[in-house]
Amino acid sequence: QVQLVQSGAEVQKPGASVKISCKASGYTFTNFYMHWVRQAPGQGPEWMGIINPHDERATSAQQFQGRLTLTRDTSTSTLYMELSSLTSEDTAVYYCARSVSGSFYLSDFWGQGTLVAVSS
Amino acid sequence: NFLLTQPHSVSGSPGKTVSISCTRNSGSIASTYVQWYQQRPASAPTTVIYEDTQRPSGVPDRFSGSIDTSSNSASLTISGLKTEDEATYYCHSYDSANLNWVFGGGTRLTVL
């Protein structure tokens, strides 16, 4: 069965970076794009970007360009999301979400989420 | 990017029917598909409707979706309400030109 298991909660200081992992299993890793979505407390989800695990090509939402890096490790079927220059507004739960094959807008499996708290 | 606006909350009694609206502020609601996600506390969102009207396998047929071009909005309708339907529901679409997902602000459903 498809599983996306994310790394644990993080507390970071303003100005620091955070790197979250999403380990995939139960399917062919390189065949499915992966989205990253975050959700601030009490707010709706916000799309961050998408990565193609096959060639590591990634697209970021405009508001994250320059401080979001999406990567993958095919040897461990793990994807990574790194966000730099953190501020308190980056406090959120971060999710990886597998894209339905052939569709940019559909997702079928989500990770459990990783809480990132940014505080001095 | 366009915006999707939802009511903050709706409520209904068990067995009744409720509808949640999602209004698009620019561009046609019919130009890109609308999805609906259900999110329970401390859980990831799950899809209950995709491509305006389609239900994923496992989602009961009490859940239905529609779009209305006259009001430029989409709706999620839940009939035969159950207490287990209590959750926050988000509409979702995408900006195909800018490669971006757009979410509504969410509607909290209370089953009284």
CSV table of C-alpha atoms in Angstrom, one decimal, chain A residues 35 37 39 42-47 59-61 63 95 97 103-107 110-112, chain B residues 33 35 37 39 42-45 47 50-51 90 92 94-95 98-101 103-106:
chain,number,residue,atom,x,y,z
A,35,HIS,CA,3.5,18.3,-4.3
A,37,VAL,CA,1.6,21.9,0.7
A,39,GLN,CA,-1.2,24.9,6.4
A,42,GLY,CA,-6.4,28.0,11.5
A,43,GLN,CA,-5.9,28.7,7.8
A,44,GLY,CA,-6.5,26.8,4.5
A,45,PRO,CA,-3.8,24.9,2.8
A,46,GLU,CA,-1.2,26.7,0.6
A,47,TRP,CA,0.5,25.1,-2.3
A,59,THR,CA,8.5,24.3,-9.8
A,60,SER,CA,7.9,26.5,-6.8
A,61,ALA,CA,5.0,28.8,-6.2
A,63,GLN,CA,5.8,33.4,-3.1
A,95,TYR,CA,2.6,18.0,3.9
A,97,ALA,CA,1.1,14.9,-1.4
A,103,SER,CA,-2.6,15.3,-13.5
A,104,PHE,CA,-1.2,18.5,-12.1
A,105,TYR,CA,-4.2,19.2,-10.0
A,106,LEU,CA,-5.1,15.9,-8.4
A,107,SER,CA,-3.5,14.2,-5.4
A,110,TRP,CA,-0.8,12.7,1.6
A,111,GLY,CA,1.9,12.4,4.3
A,112,GLN,CA,0.9,12.7,7.9
B,33,TYR,CA,-11.8,21.7,-12.3
B,35,GLN,CA,-12.0,19.5,-6.0
B,37,TYR,CA,-11.3,18.1,0.5
B,39,GLN,CA,-10.1,17.6,6.9
B,42,ALA,CA,-4.9,16.8,13.3
B,43,SER,CA,-5.3,14.9,10.0
B,44,ALA,CA,-4.3,15.5,6.4
B,45,PRO,CA,-7.0,16.6,3.9
B,47,THR,CA,-10.5,14.2,-1.4
B,50,TYR,CA,-12.7,15.7,-7.7
B,51,GLU,CA,-13.2,17.2,-11.2
B,90,TYR,CA,-11.9,23.1,1.5
B,92,HIS,CA,-9.6,23.6,-4.4
B,94,TYR,CA,-5.6,25.5,-9.9
B,95,ASP,CA,-4.1,28.2,-12.0
B,98,ASN,CA,0.9,30.0,-13.4
B,99,LEU,CA,1.1,26.3,-12.2
B,100,ASN,CA,-0.4,26.9,-8.8
B,101,TRP,CA,-3.0,25.4,-6.6
B,103,PHE,CA,-7.6,26.7,-1.9
B,104,GLY,CA,-10.7,28.3,-0.4
B,105,GLY,CA,-10.5,29.4,3.2
B,106,GLY,CA,-12.4,26.4,4.5
